[in-house]
Amino acid sequence: MEPWTLLIAGVLFIVAMMFLFPSDKNKSQVVKQLNKLPGPPAYPIIGTVLPMAFLKRNELFTFIQDNIAKYKPMFRTWNGRQPEIHIMKPEHVEVLLRSSDHIDKGDFYSLLHKWLGTGLLTSTGQKWFKHRKMITPTFHFKILDNFVEVFSEKSEILVDKLKKEVGSQRFDIYPYITKCALDIICETAMGTPIFAQDERGSDYVKAVYDMSELTVYRLFRPWLKNDFVYSFTKKGKRNAECLRVLHGFTKRVIQERKSQLEGNFNKSPGTSTDEDAFVGKKKRKAFLDLLLESSIGDVKLTDEELREEVDTFMFEEKAYEEQKNIFQGSDRSVTMKELNEMKYLERVIKESLRLYPSVPIIGRQLHSEAKLGDFTMPAGCTVLFHIFNVHRNPEQFPNPEKFDPDNFLPERVAKRHPYSYIPFSAGPRNCIGQKFALLEEKTVLSYILRNYEVTSLDKRQDVNLMTELILRPENGINVSIKPRNK
């Protein structure tokens, strides 16, 4: 045996012994406690992730769902040496998400640090509290009212782009929707158009898509968690290229907006009220502008913190009848008042998010013990909340696979467990942008429904789902469209 082969074998043997016979007594207790839960077989060093390393991207979601069906409602896995507890009962979810003691994101979120840094999504402790407090006012309803204008502008582009598909027997609408959404978030977050729908921002768009795929690939391969090792791989090199594109764009925009803002502050003060200055009476303000203004004074965000936060905000017939009643055949831009009147469309969106939550799994890192029923979860564990499965609890949603917007009638909502529907997480660390998201979705769908009759050509059971940073269909969403008779 060659010396280098012997050396590698020796290192692997030592690491394996460390895994099998932990020197830390507390670690032994954690293993003993976790083994009270069911779960797949664990192996030295790699834990339970070995089967996932050999699966194709389009097979991961089904594999995870098969494990859930076998071991639910609570089970354990090991990602390398990191213990993980999987939960999906609303009662268990509530214990952790409502707590202010368990707000740290799961260990796997560290894979996003190179991209998103420690912004609102990934930060912890005092930094998270400070940024949450600073960012919350930027989602004031009057700020969102200004953003509706952007939603409308980008939706009008989408409707125009779809014209070329009229008469097609079938086409994939998924790229159209995702590029429209990217256009919206870039303009509202940074005040700079990315032109994703015109293909001019193709490098940025591809970098966003690739980073999602690369992160999940790395997640199920513990041996790639080390940045140094990962950097020598082909995917690690692509990861570095994506970061250069993403960070380069964001840093450039931040510097441009800072220069503009400093120029404005050097001008003579006007007579506008504080509210006008905050909301932006004449000039539509982007999320970045509001962050820059918030950072002027005693508490300031550094350029790096600004980049982290901006990058983080980038990670049918009844519905048509409602649109007809509101718009009476008009093609005018939508207003906040009209968006608030779209009660049925809101129920359709919520039911869609129940069946297909944008983020199917979230995680928390436990720094202290937590009790779920008769089981005590040890400190040091990552807890994984399977939102996709929380939303399919038959005790909360009878006939859970049926698409039924009436699940969100007020009287039905009142009877359900408050943590049985959590597409935007819940508790103190819920998604700060959920109102933004709902208004955006209403606007885009309003424009599509007013302009086109849309026919889905895929049966739900035939759509293969893929687990990346967000839930997405493997082969898109195939539809046909025809213009509305107005």
Tab-separated table of C-alpha atoms in Angstrom:
chain	number	residue	atom	x	y	z
A	1	MET	CA	0.000	0.000	0.000
A	2	GLU	CA	1.317	3.438	-0.970
A	3	PRO	CA	2.276	5.740	1.967
A	4	TRP	CA	-0.308	8.387	1.057
A	5	THR	CA	-3.037	5.719	0.811
A	6	LEU	CA	-2.024	4.373	4.231
A	7	LEU	CA	-2.107	7.893	5.662
A	8	ILE	CA	-5.623	8.579	4.315
A	9	ALA	CA	-6.863	5.222	5.607
A	10	GLY	CA	-5.396	5.993	9.021
A	11	VAL	CA	-7.063	9.399	9.197
A	12	LEU	CA	-10.430	7.924	8.168
A	13	PHE	CA	-10.060	5.192	10.808
A	14	ILE	CA	-9.342	7.739	13.565
A	15	VAL	CA	-12.281	9.912	12.528
A	16	ALA	CA	-14.533	6.838	12.414
A	17	MET	CA	-13.477	5.876	15.928
A	18	MET	CA	-14.203	9.410	17.103
A	19	PHE	CA	-17.683	9.059	15.647
A	20	LEU	CA	-18.383	5.607	17.041
A	21	PHE	CA	-16.858	6.235	20.468
A	22	PRO	CA	-17.247	9.926	21.290
A	23	SER	CA	-14.813	11.089	23.929
A	24	ASP	CA	-17.325	13.680	25.093
A	25	LYS	CA	-19.693	12.157	27.645
A	26	ASN	CA	-22.349	14.664	26.691
A	27	LYS	CA	-22.084	13.565	23.051
A	28	SER	CA	-22.650	9.972	24.124
A	29	GLN	CA	-25.779	11.062	25.962
A	30	VAL	CA	-27.012	12.871	22.851
A	31	VAL	CA	-26.539	9.734	20.760
A	32	LYS	CA	-28.325	7.627	23.365
A	33	GLN	CA	-31.207	10.075	23.568
A	34	LEU	CA	-31.584	10.385	19.803
A	35	ASN	CA	-31.612	6.622	19.344
A	36	LYS	CA	-34.936	6.572	21.190
A	37	LEU	CA	-36.389	7.966	17.979
A	38	PRO	CA	-36.822	5.935	14.777
A	39	GLY	CA	-34.699	6.777	11.759
A	40	PRO	CA	-32.588	5.399	8.916
A	41	PRO	CA	-29.306	3.549	9.597
A	42	ALA	CA	-26.359	5.804	10.474
A	43	TYR	CA	-22.748	5.226	9.420
A	44	PRO	CA	-19.455	6.602	10.749
A	45	ILE	CA	-18.440	10.053	9.515
A	46	ILE	CA	-21.257	10.426	6.967
A	47	GLY	CA	-24.243	9.648	9.218
A	48	THR	CA	-27.428	8.893	7.265
A	49	VAL	CA	-26.794	10.963	4.120
A	50	LEU	CA	-24.917	8.329	2.085
A	51	PRO	CA	-27.963	7.265	-0.016
A	52	MET	CA	-28.657	10.914	-0.906
A	53	ALA	CA	-25.169	11.378	-2.320
A	54	PHE	CA	-25.981	8.887	-5.085
A	55	LEU	CA	-29.409	10.254	-5.946
A	56	LYS	CA	-30.150	12.529	-8.875
A	57	ARG	CA	-31.563	15.997	-8.157
A	58	ASN	CA	-35.001	14.887	-9.324
A	59	GLU	CA	-35.023	11.925	-6.902
A	60	LEU	CA	-34.280	13.740	-3.628
A	61	PHE	CA	-37.780	14.977	-2.855
A	62	THR	CA	-39.343	11.536	-3.281
A	63	PHE	CA	-36.608	9.958	-1.143
A	64	ILE	CA	-37.264	12.437	1.686
A	65	GLN	CA	-41.025	11.859	1.471
A	66	ASP	CA	-40.500	8.075	1.597
A	67	ASN	CA	-38.475	8.493	4.802
A	68	ILE	CA	-41.181	10.695	6.310
A	69	ALA	CA	-43.876	8.137	5.475
A	70	LYS	CA	-41.768	5.422	7.124
A	71	TYR	CA	-40.711	7.224	10.313
A	72	LYS	CA	-43.226	10.066	10.964
A	73	PRO	CA	-44.303	12.025	12.939
A	74	MET	CA	-40.863	12.509	14.534
A	75	PHE	CA	-37.550	10.875	13.640
A	76	ARG	CA	-33.797	11.424	13.690
A	77	THR	CA	-31.055	11.571	11.068
A	78	TRP	CA	-27.354	12.478	11.083
A	79	ASN	CA	-25.817	14.845	8.551
A	80	GLY	CA	-22.240	13.776	9.110
A	81	ARG	CA	-21.847	14.188	12.886
A	82	GLN	CA	-24.634	16.772	13.127
A	83	PRO	CA	-27.757	15.302	14.767
A	84	GLU	CA	-31.097	16.250	13.183
A	85	ILE	CA	-34.641	15.823	14.470
A	86	HIS	CA	-37.495	15.981	11.952
A	87	ILE	CA	-40.952	17.175	13.049
A	88	MET	CA	-44.271	17.865	11.299
A	89	LYS	CA	-47.037	17.909	13.934
A	90	PRO	CA	-48.479	21.420	14.514
A	91	GLU	CA	-48.288	20.886	18.276
A	92	HIS	CA	-44.551	20.164	18.063
A	93	VAL	CA	-43.925	23.002	15.616
A	94	GLU	CA	-45.606	25.508	17.922
A	95	VAL	CA	-43.396	24.661	20.909
A	96	LEU	CA	-40.267	25.728	19.036
A	97	LEU	CA	-41.391	28.432	16.611
A	98	ARG	CA	-43.291	30.478	19.183
A	99	SER	CA	-40.289	30.471	21.514
A	100	SER	CA	-37.824	33.365	21.635
A	101	ASP	CA	-35.192	30.928	22.984
A	102	HIS	CA	-34.904	28.873	19.793
A	103	ILE	CA	-34.451	31.462	17.044
A	104	ASP	CA	-31.064	30.396	15.655
A	105	LYS	CA	-31.249	28.912	12.166
A	106	GLY	CA	-30.177	25.319	11.560
A	107	ASP	CA	-26.548	24.331	11.058
A	108	PHE	CA	-27.023	23.862	7.295
A	109	TYR	CA	-27.786	27.579	6.828
A	110	SER	CA	-24.029	28.130	7.232
A	111	LEU	CA	-23.717	26.945	3.610
A	112	LEU	CA	-25.431	30.199	2.610
A	113	HIS	CA	-23.028	32.473	4.482
A	114	LYS	CA	-20.674	33.008	1.531
A	115	TRP	CA	-23.637	34.194	-0.534
A	116	LEU	CA	-25.968	35.896	1.940
A	117	GLY	CA	-23.517	36.546	4.766
A	118	THR	CA	-25.347	36.863	8.073
A	119	GLY	CA	-28.323	38.904	6.947
A	120	LEU	CA	-31.820	38.611	8.356
A	121	LEU	CA	-32.275	35.055	7.049
A	122	THR	CA	-29.117	33.564	8.565
A	123	SER	CA	-28.030	35.879	11.422
A	124	THR	CA	-28.484	35.189	15.130
A	125	GLY	CA	-28.441	36.933	18.493
A	126	GLN	CA	-28.086	40.688	18.798
A	127	LYS	CA	-27.301	41.171	15.114
A	128	TRP	CA	-30.603	39.542	14.151
A	129	PHE	CA	-32.568	41.582	16.705
A	130	LYS	CA	-30.932	44.831	15.551
A	131	HIS	CA	-31.493	44.180	11.845
A	132	ARG	CA	-35.057	42.955	12.364
A	133	LYS	CA	-35.894	46.135	14.268
A	134	MET	CA	-34.277	48.302	11.591
A	135	ILE	CA	-35.827	46.522	8.605
A	136	THR	CA	-39.393	46.121	9.900
A	137	PRO	CA	-40.408	49.739	9.109
A	138	THR	CA	-39.404	49.252	5.462
A	139	PHE	CA	-42.430	46.939	5.146
A	140	HIS	CA	-44.818	49.626	6.402
A	141	PHE	CA	-48.089	49.454	4.431
A	142	LYS	CA	-47.409	52.850	2.809
A	143	ILE	CA	-44.071	51.578	1.559
A	144	LEU	CA	-45.798	48.497	0.151
A	145	ASP	CA	-48.336	50.777	-1.537
A	146	ASN	CA	-45.456	52.337	-3.493
A	147	PHE	CA	-44.182	48.882	-4.450
A	148	VAL	CA	-47.550	48.001	-6.049
A	149	GLU	CA	-46.515	50.282	-8.925
A	150	VAL	CA	-43.492	48.052	-9.579
A	151	PHE	CA	-45.649	44.922	-9.316
A	152	SER	CA	-47.923	46.352	-12.014
A	153	GLU	CA	-45.105	47.453	-14.320
A	154	LYS	CA	-43.451	44.038	-14.281
A	155	SER	CA	-46.796	42.221	-14.610
A	156	GLU	CA	-47.580	44.256	-17.732
A	157	ILE	CA	-44.248	43.116	-19.211
A	158	LEU	CA	-45.138	39.514	-18.320
A	159	VAL	CA	-48.537	39.754	-20.034
A	160	ASP	CA	-46.842	41.173	-23.139
A	161	LYS	CA	-44.193	38.414	-23.151
A	162	LEU	CA	-46.915	35.760	-22.977
A	163	LYS	CA	-48.486	36.980	-26.219
A	164	LYS	CA	-46.051	34.892	-28.240
A	165	GLU	CA	-47.419	31.743	-26.567
A	166	VAL	CA	-51.003	32.380	-27.679
A	167	GLY	CA	-51.884	29.557	-30.047
A	168	SER	CA	-49.210	27.220	-28.642
A	169	GLN	CA	-50.545	23.797	-27.805
A	170	ARG	CA	-48.445	23.804	-24.650
A	171	PHE	CA	-45.599	25.774	-23.083
A	172	ASP	CA	-43.821	26.011	-19.735
A	173	ILE	CA	-45.044	29.105	-17.867
A	174	TYR	CA	-42.637	28.599	-14.938
A	175	PRO	CA	-39.659	30.561	-16.435
A	176	TYR	CA	-41.953	33.482	-17.278
A	177	ILE	CA	-43.223	33.694	-13.695
A	178	THR	CA	-39.828	33.309	-12.028
A	179	LYS	CA	-38.217	35.973	-14.227
A	180	CYS	CA	-41.095	38.358	-13.508
A	181	ALA	CA	-40.644	37.718	-9.776
A	182	LEU	CA	-36.893	38.347	-10.070
A	183	ASP	CA	-37.553	41.612	-11.930
A	184	ILE	CA	-39.874	42.682	-9.108
A	185	ILE	CA	-37.558	41.841	-6.219
A	186	CYS	CA	-34.522	43.475	-7.865
A	187	GLU	CA	-36.349	46.719	-8.569
A	188	THR	CA	-38.070	46.900	-5.173
A	189	ALA	CA	-34.990	45.788	-3.239
A	190	MET	CA	-32.318	47.765	-5.049
A	191	GLY	CA	-34.156	50.311	-7.186
A	192	THR	CA	-32.254	48.980	-10.201
A	193	PRO	CA	-33.874	47.002	-13.028
A	194	ILE	CA	-32.285	43.645	-13.805
A	195	PHE	CA	-34.291	43.127	-17.032
A	196	ALA	CA	-34.662	39.408	-16.290
A	197	GLN	CA	-37.720	39.185	-18.580
A	198	ASP	CA	-35.726	40.703	-21.467
A	199	GLU	CA	-32.771	38.320	-20.979
A	200	ARG	CA	-30.449	41.299	-20.375
A	201	GLY	CA	-29.841	40.123	-16.817
A	202	SER	CA	-29.193	36.518	-17.839
A	203	ASP	CA	-25.841	36.229	-16.011
A	204	TYR	CA	-27.383	37.353	-12.724
A	205	VAL	CA	-30.458	35.153	-13.201
A	206	LYS	CA	-28.353	32.067	-13.978
A	207	ALA	CA	-26.123	32.752	-10.950
A	208	VAL	CA	-29.178	32.823	-8.657
A	209	TYR	CA	-30.495	29.539	-10.089
A	210	ASP	CA	-27.100	27.832	-9.938
A	211	MET	CA	-26.426	28.884	-6.331
A	212	SER	CA	-29.651	27.190	-5.264
A	213	GLU	CA	-28.677	23.939	-6.974
A	214	LEU	CA	-25.093	24.050	-5.688
A	215	THR	CA	-26.148	24.643	-2.077
A	216	VAL	CA	-28.422	21.595	-1.982
A	217	TYR	CA	-25.793	19.440	-3.708
A	218	ARG	CA	-23.305	20.379	-0.993
A	219	LEU	CA	-25.836	19.943	1.833
A	220	PHE	CA	-26.037	16.170	1.368
A	221	ARG	CA	-22.272	15.704	1.051
A	222	PRO	CA	-20.699	16.424	4.454
A	223	TRP	CA	-17.210	15.965	3.035
A	224	LEU	CA	-17.772	19.144	0.965
A	225	LYS	CA	-18.746	21.292	3.951
A	226	ASN	CA	-15.141	22.429	4.349
A	227	ASP	CA	-14.708	25.560	2.205
A	228	PHE	CA	-11.100	24.732	1.356
A	229	VAL	CA	-11.932	21.230	0.088
A	230	TYR	CA	-15.025	22.486	-1.766
A	231	SER	CA	-13.061	25.221	-3.540
A	232	PHE	CA	-11.011	22.608	-5.471
A	233	THR	CA	-14.076	20.844	-6.906
A	234	LYS	CA	-15.757	21.713	-10.207
A	235	LYS	CA	-18.915	22.780	-8.402
A	236	GLY	CA	-16.896	24.779	-5.892
A	237	LYS	CA	-15.327	26.728	-8.759
A	238	ARG	CA	-18.770	27.431	-10.256
A	239	ASN	CA	-19.895	28.523	-6.784
A	240	ALA	CA	-17.067	31.094	-6.716
A	241	GLU	CA	-18.041	32.378	-10.179
A	242	CYS	CA	-21.665	32.813	-9.083
A	243	LEU	CA	-20.603	34.723	-5.978
A	244	ARG	CA	-18.514	37.106	-8.087
A	245	VAL	CA	-21.541	37.873	-10.270
A	246	LEU	CA	-24.020	38.221	-7.389
A	247	HIS	CA	-21.831	40.226	-5.018
A	248	GLY	CA	-20.349	42.350	-7.779
A	249	PHE	CA	-23.792	43.486	-8.893
A	250	THR	CA	-25.057	44.168	-5.372
A	251	LYS	CA	-21.931	46.061	-4.277
A	252	ARG	CA	-22.045	48.241	-7.387
A	253	VAL	CA	-25.690	49.139	-6.831
A	254	ILE	CA	-25.095	49.930	-3.136
A	255	GLN	CA	-22.273	52.322	-3.966
A	256	GLU	CA	-24.344	54.043	-6.638
A	257	ARG	CA	-27.342	54.471	-4.322
A	258	LYS	CA	-25.149	55.684	-1.461
A	259	SER	CA	-23.622	58.331	-3.716
A	260	GLN	CA	-27.064	59.479	-4.839
A	261	LEU	CA	-28.338	59.591	-1.262
A	262	GLU	CA	-25.328	61.565	-0.037
A	263	GLY	CA	-25.885	64.017	-2.886
A	264	ASN	CA	-29.487	64.483	-1.813
A	265	PHE	CA	-28.477	65.098	1.799
A	266	ASN	CA	-26.110	67.856	0.714
A	267	LYS	CA	-28.991	69.737	-0.881
A	268	SER	CA	-30.998	72.363	0.986
A	269	PRO	CA	-33.698	70.792	3.139
A	270	GLY	CA	-37.232	71.040	1.745
A	271	THR	CA	-40.534	71.444	3.481
A	272	SER	CA	-41.689	67.839	3.247
A	273	THR	CA	-43.048	66.149	6.335
A	274	ASP	CA	-41.285	63.255	8.048
A	275	GLU	CA	-43.879	60.885	6.612
A	276	ASP	CA	-43.316	62.190	3.079
A	277	ALA	CA	-39.567	61.754	3.495
A	278	PHE	CA	-40.034	58.211	4.813
A	279	VAL	CA	-42.484	57.034	2.177
A	280	GLY	CA	-41.179	58.959	-0.800
A	281	LYS	CA	-43.804	61.424	-2.004
A	282	LYS	CA	-42.381	62.116	-5.457
A	283	LYS	CA	-39.733	59.443	-5.969
A	284	ARG	CA	-40.428	55.762	-5.514
A	285	LYS	CA	-37.965	54.395	-2.993
A	286	ALA	CA	-36.414	50.963	-3.069
A	287	PHE	CA	-35.797	48.734	-0.073
A	288	LEU	CA	-32.095	49.599	-0.309
A	289	ASP	CA	-32.836	53.357	-0.187
A	290	LEU	CA	-34.849	52.864	3.000
A	291	LEU	CA	-32.070	50.785	4.539
A	292	LEU	CA	-29.516	53.451	3.673
A	293	GLU	CA	-31.672	56.129	5.272
A	294	SER	CA	-32.230	53.954	8.322
A	295	SER	CA	-28.478	53.584	8.704
A	296	ILE	CA	-27.881	57.334	8.873
A	297	GLY	CA	-27.726	58.450	12.478
A	298	ASP	CA	-26.583	56.741	15.642
A	299	VAL	CA	-27.015	53.191	14.310
A	300	LYS	CA	-25.453	52.440	10.952
A	301	LEU	CA	-25.273	49.386	8.747
A	302	THR	CA	-21.886	48.735	7.211
A	303	ASP	CA	-21.602	48.201	3.444
A	304	GLU	CA	-21.196	44.485	4.108
A	305	GLU	CA	-24.351	44.391	6.263
A	306	LEU	CA	-26.248	46.289	3.568
A	307	ARG	CA	-25.122	43.761	0.960
A	308	GLU	CA	-26.178	40.871	3.190
A	309	GLU	CA	-29.680	42.265	3.659
A	310	VAL	CA	-30.211	43.175	0.007
A	311	ASP	CA	-28.976	39.762	-1.211
A	312	THR	CA	-31.284	38.071	1.309
A	313	PHE	CA	-34.376	39.764	-0.176
A	314	MET	CA	-33.453	38.702	-3.721
A	315	PHE	CA	-32.699	34.122	-1.450
A	316	GLU	CA	-59.626	29.686	-12.004
A	317	GLU	CA	-63.013	30.786	-13.067
A	318	LYS	CA	-64.250	32.084	-9.711
A	319	ALA	CA	-61.004	33.986	-9.447
A	320	TYR	CA	-61.634	35.523	-12.886
A	321	GLU	CA	-65.199	36.474	-11.976
A	322	GLU	CA	-63.812	38.332	-8.972
A	323	GLN	CA	-61.429	40.213	-11.292
A	324	LYS	CA	-64.304	41.102	-13.642
A	325	ASN	CA	-66.350	42.483	-10.765
A	326	ILE	CA	-63.451	44.629	-9.554
A	327	PHE	CA	-62.119	45.949	-12.876
A	328	GLN	CA	-65.265	45.870	-15.059
A	329	GLY	CA	-63.172	45.039	-18.127
A	330	SER	CA	-60.584	47.769	-17.542
A	331	ASP	CA	-56.863	47.237	-18.208
A	332	ARG	CA	-55.861	49.842	-15.632
A	333	SER	CA	-53.073	49.317	-13.139
A	334	VAL	CA	-54.113	47.692	-9.893
A	335	THR	CA	-54.355	49.697	-6.659
A	336	MET	CA	-53.799	48.652	-3.058
A	337	LYS	CA	-57.542	49.023	-2.393
A	338	GLU	CA	-58.355	46.623	-5.250
A	339	LEU	CA	-55.746	44.124	-4.088
A	340	ASN	CA	-57.408	44.102	-0.661
A	341	GLU	CA	-60.750	43.357	-2.323
A	342	MET	CA	-59.428	40.145	-3.942
A	343	LYS	CA	-60.646	37.844	-1.166
A	344	TYR	CA	-61.189	34.744	-3.301
A	345	LEU	CA	-57.853	35.135	-5.104
A	346	GLU	CA	-56.198	35.407	-1.699
A	347	ARG	CA	-57.763	32.094	-0.685
A	348	VAL	CA	-56.524	30.518	-3.942
A	349	ILE	CA	-52.985	31.754	-3.233
A	350	LYS	CA	-53.062	30.512	0.366
A	351	GLU	CA	-54.317	27.091	-0.697
A	352	SER	CA	-51.561	26.935	-3.341
A	353	LEU	CA	-48.993	27.753	-0.654
A	354	ARG	CA	-50.507	25.088	1.582
A	355	LEU	CA	-49.969	22.379	-1.032
A	356	TYR	CA	-46.746	23.804	-2.432
A	357	PRO	CA	-44.986	25.972	0.172
A	358	SER	CA	-42.142	27.961	-1.400
A	359	VAL	CA	-39.726	26.692	1.249
A	360	PRO	CA	-40.709	23.111	2.139
A	361	ILE	CA	-38.233	22.696	5.028
A	362	ILE	CA	-36.795	25.133	7.566
A	363	GLY	CA	-34.417	24.507	10.463
A	364	ARG	CA	-33.522	25.703	13.950
A	365	GLN	CA	-30.426	25.033	16.034
A	366	LEU	CA	-31.082	24.095	19.669
A	367	HIS	CA	-28.756	25.643	22.243
A	368	SER	CA	-30.795	24.266	25.127
A	369	GLU	CA	-33.029	21.263	25.706
A	370	ALA	CA	-36.626	21.361	24.475
A	371	LYS	CA	-39.439	18.969	25.318
A	372	LEU	CA	-41.877	17.704	22.692
A	373	GLY	CA	-44.459	15.502	24.349
A	374	ASP	CA	-42.572	12.748	26.172
A	375	PHE	CA	-39.353	13.272	24.236
A	376	THR	CA	-36.600	15.655	25.330
A	377	MET	CA	-34.534	17.039	22.447
A	378	PRO	CA	-30.890	17.518	23.463
A	379	ALA	CA	-29.034	20.786	23.019
A	380	GLY	CA	-26.863	20.851	19.900
A	381	CYS	CA	-29.448	19.291	17.594
A	382	THR	CA	-30.779	20.778	14.391
A	383	VAL	CA	-34.568	20.595	14.240
A	384	LEU	CA	-36.063	20.354	10.739
A	385	PHE	CA	-39.650	21.518	10.269
A	386	HIS	CA	-41.254	19.789	7.273
A	387	ILE	CA	-43.704	22.501	6.231
A	388	PHE	CA	-44.797	20.482	3.186
A	389	ASN	CA	-46.018	17.756	5.547
A	390	VAL	CA	-47.328	20.053	8.291
A	391	HIS	CA	-49.739	21.360	5.645
A	392	ARG	CA	-50.955	17.866	4.826
A	393	ASN	CA	-52.058	16.851	8.294
A	394	PRO	CA	-55.473	15.158	7.801
A	395	GLU	CA	-56.556	16.179	11.307
A	396	GLN	CA	-56.197	19.824	10.284
A	397	PHE	CA	-57.049	19.574	6.573
A	398	PRO	CA	-59.538	16.759	5.817
A	399	ASN	CA	-58.782	15.362	2.354
A	400	PRO	CA	-55.399	17.139	2.463
A	401	GLU	CA	-54.403	16.502	-1.179
A	402	LYS	CA	-57.534	18.193	-2.543
A	403	PHE	CA	-57.103	21.764	-3.788
A	404	ASP	CA	-59.824	23.660	-1.925
A	405	PRO	CA	-59.564	27.455	-1.497
A	406	ASP	CA	-62.432	27.275	0.989
A	407	ASN	CA	-59.929	25.825	3.461
A	408	PHE	CA	-59.182	29.495	4.121
A	409	LEU	CA	-62.671	30.685	4.834
A	410	PRO	CA	-62.492	32.525	8.201
A	411	GLU	CA	-64.704	29.974	9.955
A	412	ARG	CA	-62.448	27.081	8.898
A	413	VAL	CA	-59.240	28.907	9.806
A	414	ALA	CA	-60.623	29.615	13.292
A	415	LYS	CA	-61.080	25.880	13.961
A	416	ARG	CA	-57.543	24.849	12.995
A	417	HIS	CA	-54.374	24.740	15.031
A	418	PRO	CA	-52.597	28.111	14.549
A	419	TYR	CA	-49.366	26.350	13.520
A	420	SER	CA	-50.985	24.009	10.984
A	421	TYR	CA	-50.314	26.526	8.168
A	422	ILE	CA	-46.857	28.121	8.177
A	423	PRO	CA	-45.721	28.928	4.611
A	424	PHE	CA	-43.885	31.985	5.976
A	425	SER	CA	-42.722	30.280	9.171
A	426	ALA	CA	-44.270	31.648	12.394
A	427	GLY	CA	-43.459	33.180	15.749
A	428	PRO	CA	-40.767	35.817	16.380
A	429	ARG	CA	-38.732	34.714	13.356
A	430	ASN	CA	-41.542	34.618	10.799
A	431	CYS	CA	-40.952	35.958	7.284
A	432	ILE	CA	-40.870	39.738	7.380
A	433	GLY	CA	-41.852	39.945	3.698
A	434	GLN	CA	-45.056	37.886	3.722
A	435	LYS	CA	-47.375	40.858	3.073
A	436	PHE	CA	-45.076	41.930	0.238
A	437	ALA	CA	-45.253	38.405	-1.227
A	438	LEU	CA	-49.056	38.193	-1.049
A	439	LEU	CA	-49.510	41.583	-2.722
A	440	GLU	CA	-47.004	40.646	-5.437
A	441	GLU	CA	-48.756	37.324	-6.116
A	442	LYS	CA	-52.169	38.972	-6.260
A	443	THR	CA	-50.925	41.590	-8.717
A	444	VAL	CA	-49.241	39.140	-11.093
A	445	LEU	CA	-52.187	36.732	-11.064
A	446	SER	CA	-54.661	39.581	-11.519
A	447	TYR	CA	-52.906	40.638	-14.729
A	448	ILE	CA	-52.713	37.078	-16.059
A	449	LEU	CA	-56.358	36.297	-15.278
A	450	ARG	CA	-57.622	39.554	-16.778
A	451	ASN	CA	-55.754	38.973	-20.022
A	452	TYR	CA	-55.751	35.227	-20.575
A	453	GLU	CA	-57.718	32.052	-20.089
A	454	VAL	CA	-55.177	29.600	-18.703
A	455	THR	CA	-55.547	25.822	-19.032
A	456	SER	CA	-53.227	23.525	-17.079
A	457	LEU	CA	-51.986	20.568	-19.118
A	458	ASP	CA	-50.309	18.721	-16.235
A	459	LYS	CA	-52.048	16.568	-13.680
A	460	ARG	CA	-50.838	17.334	-10.181
A	461	GLN	CA	-49.825	13.748	-9.533
A	462	ASP	CA	-47.576	13.858	-12.607
A	463	VAL	CA	-45.613	16.924	-11.504
A	464	ASN	CA	-42.296	15.778	-10.023
A	465	LEU	CA	-41.196	18.121	-7.244
A	466	MET	CA	-37.583	19.008	-6.537
A	467	THR	CA	-36.103	20.094	-3.228
A	468	GLU	CA	-33.664	22.929	-3.756
A	469	LEU	CA	-33.592	26.165	-1.755
A	470	ILE	CA	-37.186	26.509	-2.848
A	471	LEU	CA	-39.699	23.902	-3.967
A	472	ARG	CA	-39.958	23.713	-7.733
A	473	PRO	CA	-41.298	21.421	-10.476
A	474	GLU	CA	-38.722	19.384	-12.379
A	475	ASN	CA	-40.271	19.951	-15.791
A	476	GLY	CA	-41.952	23.279	-15.185
A	477	ILE	CA	-45.693	23.945	-15.389
A	478	ASN	CA	-47.155	23.235	-18.822
A	479	VAL	CA	-50.195	25.278	-19.814
A	480	SER	CA	-51.983	26.734	-22.817
A	481	ILE	CA	-53.435	30.238	-22.980
A	482	LYS	CA	-55.879	32.199	-25.088
A	483	PRO	CA	-56.833	35.879	-24.885
A	484	ARG	CA	-59.865	36.925	-22.887
A	485	ASN	CA	-62.868	38.232	-24.791
A	486	LYS	CA	-63.330	41.684	-23.287
